[in-house]
Coordinates of N, CA, C and O in Angstrom, one line a residue:
M1 N 136.1 230.0 209.0 CA 137.0 231.1 209.1 C 137.0 231.6 210.6 O 136.0 231.7 211.2
K2 N 138.2 231.8 211.1 CA 138.4 232.2 212.5 C 138.1 233.7 212.6 O 138.6 234.5 211.9
R3 N 137.3 234.0 213.7 CA 137.1 235.4 214.0 C 138.3 236.1 214.5 O 139.1 235.4 215.3
T4 N 138.5 237.3 214.2 CA 139.8 238.0 214.6 C 139.6 238.7 216.0 O 140.5 239.2 216.5
D5 N 138.4 238.7 216.5 CA 138.1 239.4 217.7 C 138.1 238.4 218.9 O 137.5 238.7 219.9
E6 N 138.7 237.2 218.7 CA 138.7 236.2 219.8 C 140.1 235.6 219.9 O 140.9 235.6 218.9
K7 N 140.4 235.1 221.1 CA 141.6 234.3 221.3 C 141.2 232.9 221.5 O 140.0 232.6 221.8
P8 N 142.1 231.9 221.3 CA 141.7 230.5 221.5 C 141.2 230.2 222.9 O 141.5 231.0 223.8
K9 N 140.6 229.0 223.1 CA 140.2 228.6 224.4 C 141.3 228.6 225.4 O 142.4 228.3 225.0
E10 N 141.0 229.0 226.6 CA 142.1 229.2 227.6 C 141.4 229.1 229.0 O 140.2 229.1 229.1
E11 N 142.3 229.0 229.9 CA 141.8 229.0 231.3 C 141.5 230.5 231.6 O 142.1 231.4 231.2
L12 N 140.5 230.7 232.5 CA 140.1 232.0 232.9 C 141.2 232.5 233.8 O 141.6 231.9 234.8
P13 N 141.7 233.7 233.6 CA 142.7 234.3 234.5 C 142.2 234.5 235.9 O 141.1 235.0 236.1
E14 N 142.9 233.9 236.9 CA 142.4 233.9 238.2 C 142.2 235.3 238.8 O 141.2 235.6 239.5
K15 N 143.0 236.2 238.4 CA 142.9 237.6 238.9 C 141.6 238.2 238.4 O 140.8 238.9 239.1
W16 N 141.3 238.0 237.1 CA 140.1 238.5 236.5 C 138.8 237.9 237.2 O 137.9 238.5 237.5
R17 N 138.9 236.5 237.3 CA 137.8 235.8 238.0 C 137.5 236.4 239.4 O 136.4 236.6 239.7
Q18 N 138.6 236.6 240.2 CA 138.3 237.1 241.5 C 137.8 238.5 241.5 O 136.9 238.8 242.3
K19 N 138.2 239.3 240.6 CA 137.7 240.7 240.5 C 136.2 240.7 240.1 O 135.4 241.5 240.6
V20 N 135.8 239.8 239.1 CA 134.4 239.7 238.7 C 133.6 239.2 239.9 O 132.5 239.8 240.2
L21 N 134.0 238.2 240.6 CA 133.2 237.7 241.7 C 133.1 238.7 242.8 O 132.0 238.9 243.4
A22 N 134.2 239.5 243.1 CA 134.1 240.5 244.1 C 133.1 241.6 243.7 O 132.3 242.0 244.5
A23 N 133.1 242.0 242.4 CA 132.2 243.0 242.0 C 130.7 242.5 242.1 O 129.8 243.2 242.5
M24 N 130.5 241.2 241.7 CA 129.2 240.7 241.7 C 128.7 240.5 243.1 O 127.5 240.6 243.3
R25 N 129.5 240.2 244.0 CA 129.1 239.9 245.4 C 129.0 241.2 246.2 O 128.6 241.2 247.4
G26 N 129.5 242.3 245.7 CA 129.4 243.5 246.4 C 130.5 243.7 247.4 O 130.4 244.5 248.3
E27 N 131.6 243.0 247.2 CA 132.8 243.1 248.1 C 133.5 244.4 247.9 O 134.4 244.8 248.7
I28 N 133.2 245.2 246.9 CA 133.8 246.5 246.7 C 132.7 247.6 246.7 O 132.8 248.5 246.0
G29 N 131.8 247.4 247.6 CA 130.6 248.3 247.7 C 129.4 247.4 247.3 O 129.4 246.2 247.3
S30 N 128.4 248.1 246.9 CA 127.2 247.3 246.4 C 127.5 246.6 245.1 O 128.4 247.0 244.4
P31 N 126.8 245.5 244.9 CA 127.1 244.8 243.6 C 126.9 245.7 242.4 O 126.0 246.5 242.3
K32 N 127.9 245.5 241.5 CA 128.0 246.4 240.3 C 127.8 245.5 239.1 O 128.8 245.0 238.5
I33 N 126.6 245.3 238.7 CA 126.3 244.4 237.5 C 125.4 245.2 236.6 O 124.3 245.7 237.0
L34 N 125.8 245.3 235.3 CA 125.0 246.0 234.3 C 124.6 245.1 233.2 O 125.5 244.7 232.4
P35 N 123.4 244.6 233.2 CA 123.0 243.8 232.1 C 122.5 244.6 230.9 O 121.9 245.7 231.1
T36 N 122.8 244.1 229.7 CA 122.2 244.7 228.5 C 120.8 244.3 228.4 O 120.4 243.3 229.0
Q37 N 120.0 245.1 227.7 CA 118.6 244.8 227.6 C 118.4 243.4 226.8 O 117.6 242.6 227.2
Q38 N 119.3 243.2 225.9 CA 119.2 241.9 225.1 C 119.5 240.7 226.0 O 118.8 239.7 225.9
S39 N 120.5 240.9 226.9 CA 120.8 239.8 227.8 C 119.6 239.5 228.7 O 119.2 238.3 228.9
R40 N 119.0 240.5 229.2 CA 117.8 240.4 230.1 C 116.7 239.7 229.3 O 116.0 238.8 229.8
N41 N 116.4 240.2 228.1 CA 115.3 239.6 227.3 C 115.5 238.1 227.0 O 114.6 237.3 227.1
D42 N 116.8 237.8 226.6 CA 117.1 236.4 226.3 C 117.0 235.5 227.5 O 116.4 234.4 227.4
W43 N 117.5 235.9 228.7 CA 117.4 235.1 229.9 C 115.9 234.9 230.3 O 115.5 233.8 230.6
E44 N 115.1 235.9 230.2 CA 113.7 235.8 230.6 C 113.0 235.0 229.6 O 112.0 234.3 230.0
A45 N 113.4 234.9 228.4 CA 112.7 234.0 227.4 C 113.1 232.6 227.7 O 112.2 231.7 227.6
L46 N 114.3 232.3 228.1 CA 114.7 231.0 228.5 C 114.1 230.5 229.8 O 113.7 229.3 229.9
F47 N 114.0 231.3 230.8 CA 113.5 231.0 232.1 C 112.5 232.0 232.5 O 112.7 232.8 233.4
P48 N 111.3 231.9 232.0 CA 110.2 232.9 232.3 C 109.7 232.9 233.7 O 109.2 233.9 234.1
D49 N 110.0 231.8 234.4 CA 109.5 231.7 235.8 C 110.5 232.1 236.8 O 110.3 232.0 238.0
E50 N 111.7 232.7 236.4 CA 112.7 233.1 237.3 C 113.0 234.6 237.2 O 112.7 235.2 236.1
F51 N 113.5 235.2 238.2 CA 113.9 236.6 238.2 C 115.2 236.6 237.4 O 116.0 235.7 237.4
Y52 N 115.5 237.7 236.8 CA 116.8 237.9 236.0 C 118.0 237.7 236.9 O 119.0 237.3 236.5
S53 N 117.8 238.1 238.2 CA 119.0 238.0 239.1 C 119.5 236.6 239.3 O 120.6 236.4 239.8
C54 N 118.7 235.6 238.9 CA 119.2 234.2 239.0 C 120.3 234.0 238.1 O 121.2 233.1 238.3
L55 N 120.4 234.8 237.0 CA 121.6 234.7 236.1 C 122.8 235.1 236.9 O 123.9 234.5 236.6
Y56 N 122.8 236.0 237.8 CA 124.0 236.4 238.5 C 124.5 235.2 239.3 O 125.7 235.0 239.3
D57 N 123.6 234.5 240.0 CA 124.0 233.3 240.7 C 124.6 232.2 239.8 O 125.6 231.6 240.1
A58 N 124.0 232.1 238.6 CA 124.5 231.1 237.7 C 125.9 231.4 237.1 O 126.7 230.6 237.0
V59 N 126.1 232.7 236.8 CA 127.4 233.2 236.4 C 128.4 233.0 237.5 O 129.5 232.5 237.3
G60 N 128.1 233.4 238.7 CA 129.0 233.2 239.8 C 129.4 231.8 240.0 O 130.6 231.5 240.2
T61 N 128.4 230.9 240.0 CA 128.7 229.4 240.1 C 129.6 229.0 239.0 O 130.6 228.2 239.3
A62 N 129.4 229.4 237.8 CA 130.2 229.0 236.7 C 131.6 229.5 236.8 O 132.6 228.7 236.6
L63 N 131.8 230.7 237.3 CA 133.1 231.3 237.4 C 133.9 230.7 238.6 O 135.1 230.7 238.6
E64 N 133.2 230.1 239.5 CA 133.9 229.4 240.7 C 134.4 228.1 240.3 O 135.2 227.5 241.0
D65 N 134.0 227.5 239.1 CA 134.5 226.2 238.7 C 135.9 226.4 238.1 O 136.0 227.1 237.0
P66 N 136.9 225.7 238.7 CA 138.2 225.9 238.2 C 138.4 225.2 236.8 O 139.4 225.5 236.1
E67 N 137.5 224.4 236.4 CA 137.6 223.7 235.1 C 137.0 224.5 233.9 O 137.0 224.0 232.8
I68 N 136.3 225.6 234.2 CA 135.7 226.4 233.1 C 136.7 226.8 232.0 O 137.8 227.1 232.3
R69 N 136.2 226.6 230.8 CA 137.0 227.0 229.7 C 136.3 228.2 229.0 O 135.1 228.2 228.9
V70 N 137.1 229.1 228.6 CA 136.6 230.4 228.0 C 137.3 230.8 226.8 O 138.4 230.2 226.4
V71 N 136.8 231.8 226.1 CA 137.5 232.4 225.0 C 137.4 233.9 225.3 O 136.4 234.5 225.6
E72 N 138.6 234.5 225.2 CA 138.6 236.0 225.5 C 138.0 236.7 224.2 O 138.3 236.3 223.1
V73 N 137.3 237.7 224.5 CA 136.7 238.5 223.5 C 137.4 239.8 223.4 O 137.5 240.6 224.4
L74 N 137.9 240.2 222.3 CA 138.7 241.4 222.1 C 137.7 242.4 221.4 O 136.8 242.1 220.7
G75 N 138.0 243.7 221.6 CA 137.2 244.7 221.0 C 135.8 244.9 221.6 O 134.9 245.1 220.8
M76 N 135.7 244.8 222.9 CA 134.4 245.0 223.5 C 133.9 246.5 223.3 O 134.7 247.4 223.1
R77 N 132.6 246.7 223.3 CA 132.1 248.0 223.1 C 132.6 249.0 224.2 O 133.0 250.1 223.9
E78 N 132.5 248.6 225.4 CA 133.0 249.4 226.5 C 134.5 249.0 226.7 O 135.0 248.1 226.2
D79 N 135.1 249.8 227.5 CA 136.5 249.6 227.9 C 136.5 248.5 228.9 O 136.5 248.8 230.1
A80 N 136.5 247.2 228.5 CA 136.3 246.1 229.4 C 137.1 244.9 228.8 O 137.2 244.7 227.6
E81 N 137.5 244.0 229.8 CA 138.1 242.8 229.4 C 137.0 241.7 229.5 O 136.3 241.6 230.5
G82 N 136.8 241.0 228.4 CA 135.6 240.2 228.3 C 135.9 238.7 227.9 O 136.9 238.5 227.2
Y83 N 135.0 237.8 228.3 CA 135.1 236.4 228.0 C 133.8 235.9 227.7 O 132.8 236.4 228.2
H84 N 133.7 234.8 226.9 CA 132.4 234.1 226.7 C 132.7 232.7 227.0 O 133.8 232.1 226.9
F85 N 131.6 232.0 227.5 CA 131.7 230.6 227.9 C 130.3 230.1 228.0 O 129.3 230.8 227.8
F86 N 130.2 228.8 228.3 CA 128.9 228.1 228.5 C 128.7 227.8 230.0 O 129.7 227.6 230.7
L87 N 127.5 227.9 230.4 CA 127.2 227.4 231.8 C 125.9 226.5 231.7 O 125.2 226.6 230.7
Q88 N 125.7 225.7 232.7 CA 124.5 224.9 232.8 C 123.6 225.5 233.8 O 124.0 225.8 235.0
H89 N 122.3 225.7 233.5 CA 121.3 226.2 234.5 C 120.0 225.5 234.2 O 119.5 225.5 233.1
R90 N 119.6 224.7 235.3 CA 118.3 224.0 235.2 C 118.4 223.0 233.9 O 117.4 223.0 233.2
K91 N 119.5 222.4 233.8 CA 119.7 221.4 232.7 C 119.6 222.0 231.3 O 119.4 221.4 230.3
T92 N 119.9 223.3 231.2 CA 119.9 224.0 230.0 C 121.3 224.6 229.8 O 121.8 225.3 230.7
K93 N 121.8 224.4 228.6 CA 123.1 225.0 228.3 C 122.9 226.5 227.9 O 122.0 226.8 227.0
V94 N 123.7 227.4 228.5 CA 123.5 228.8 228.2 C 124.8 229.4 227.8 O 125.9 229.2 228.4
Y95 N 124.8 230.2 226.7 CA 126.0 230.9 226.3 C 126.0 232.3 227.0 O 125.0 232.9 227.1
V96 N 127.1 232.6 227.6 CA 127.2 233.8 228.4 C 128.4 234.6 227.9 O 129.5 234.0 227.7
K97 N 128.3 235.9 227.8 CA 129.4 236.8 227.5 C 129.4 237.9 228.5 O 128.3 238.6 228.6
I98 N 130.5 238.1 229.2 CA 130.6 239.2 230.2 C 131.9 239.9 230.1 O 132.8 239.4 229.5
G99 N 131.8 241.1 230.6 CA 133.0 242.0 230.6 C 133.2 242.6 231.9 O 132.3 242.9 232.6
L100 N 134.5 242.9 232.3 CA 134.8 243.6 233.5 C 135.5 244.9 233.1 O 136.5 244.9 232.3
T101 N 134.9 246.0 233.6 CA 135.5 247.3 233.2 C 137.0 247.4 233.7 O 137.3 246.7 234.6
T102 N 137.7 248.2 233.0 CA 139.2 248.3 233.3 C 139.4 248.7 234.7 O 140.5 248.4 235.3
D103 N 138.5 249.5 235.4 CA 138.7 249.9 236.8 C 138.2 248.8 237.7 O 138.2 249.0 238.9
A104 N 137.7 247.7 237.2 CA 137.3 246.5 237.9 C 136.2 246.8 238.9 O 136.0 246.1 239.9
T105 N 135.3 247.7 238.5 CA 134.2 248.0 239.4 C 132.8 247.6 238.9 O 131.8 247.6 239.6
M106 N 132.8 247.3 237.6 CA 131.5 246.9 236.9 C 131.6 245.7 236.1 O 132.5 245.6 235.3
V107 N 130.6 244.8 236.3 CA 130.5 243.6 235.4 C 129.4 243.9 234.4 O 128.3 244.2 234.9
I108 N 129.7 243.7 233.2 CA 128.6 243.9 232.1 C 128.2 242.6 231.6 O 129.1 241.8 231.1
L109 N 127.0 242.3 231.7 CA 126.4 241.0 231.1 C 125.9 241.3 229.7 O 124.8 241.9 229.6
Y110 N 126.6 240.9 228.7 CA 126.2 241.1 227.3 C 125.3 240.1 226.8 O 124.4 240.4 226.0
S111 N 125.5 238.8 227.1 CA 124.7 237.7 226.5 C 124.4 236.7 227.5 O 125.2 236.4 228.4
S112 N 123.2 236.1 227.3 CA 122.8 235.0 228.2 C 121.6 234.3 227.4 O 120.5 234.5 227.7
H113 N 122.0 233.4 226.5 CA 121.0 232.8 225.7 C 121.4 231.4 225.3 O 122.6 231.0 225.5
R114 N 120.5 230.6 224.7 CA 120.9 229.3 224.2 C 122.0 229.5 223.2 O 122.1 230.5 222.4
P115 N 123.0 228.5 223.1 CA 124.0 228.6 222.1 C 123.4 228.7 220.6 O 122.5 227.9 220.3
L116 N 123.9 229.7 219.9 CA 123.4 229.9 218.5 C 124.3 229.2 217.5 O 123.8 229.0 216.3
K117 N 125.5 228.8 217.9 CA 126.4 228.2 216.9 C 126.9 226.9 217.4 O 128.1 226.5 217.2
G118 N 126.0 226.1 217.9 CA 126.4 224.8 218.4 C 127.1 224.7 219.7 O 127.0 225.6 220.5
D119 N 128.0 223.7 219.8 CA 128.7 223.5 221.1 C 130.1 224.1 221.2 O 130.8 223.9 222.1
S120 N 130.5 224.9 220.2 CA 131.8 225.5 220.3 C 131.7 227.0 220.5 O 130.7 227.6 220.0
L121 N 132.7 227.5 221.2 CA 132.7 229.0 221.4 C 133.3 229.7 220.2 O 134.1 229.2 219.5

């Protein structure tokens, strides 16, 4: 059964990608990244020998890939445009869900864990 809070796989909108990267790099002031506690816990369980900020680099690298495929997530908790996708970090596949607030100043990291539903988004 198809979830109603998602759109089919698509290319990541370039404008959104650039806004997220700018917010993460601090190009609009200091970096504005808000991780959920669950995202932090999941990442640290996957990579206990790394700082959580390594996730920021991994997300940035994934978003710079023009071949990345994503699914838009509708109905985010906050007023944000969100996508989920997979990235590779240290030979581990990681499911990531992030949102960009409508004012494009804050990136919210909702999820960063091993895929729970196989290889499909």
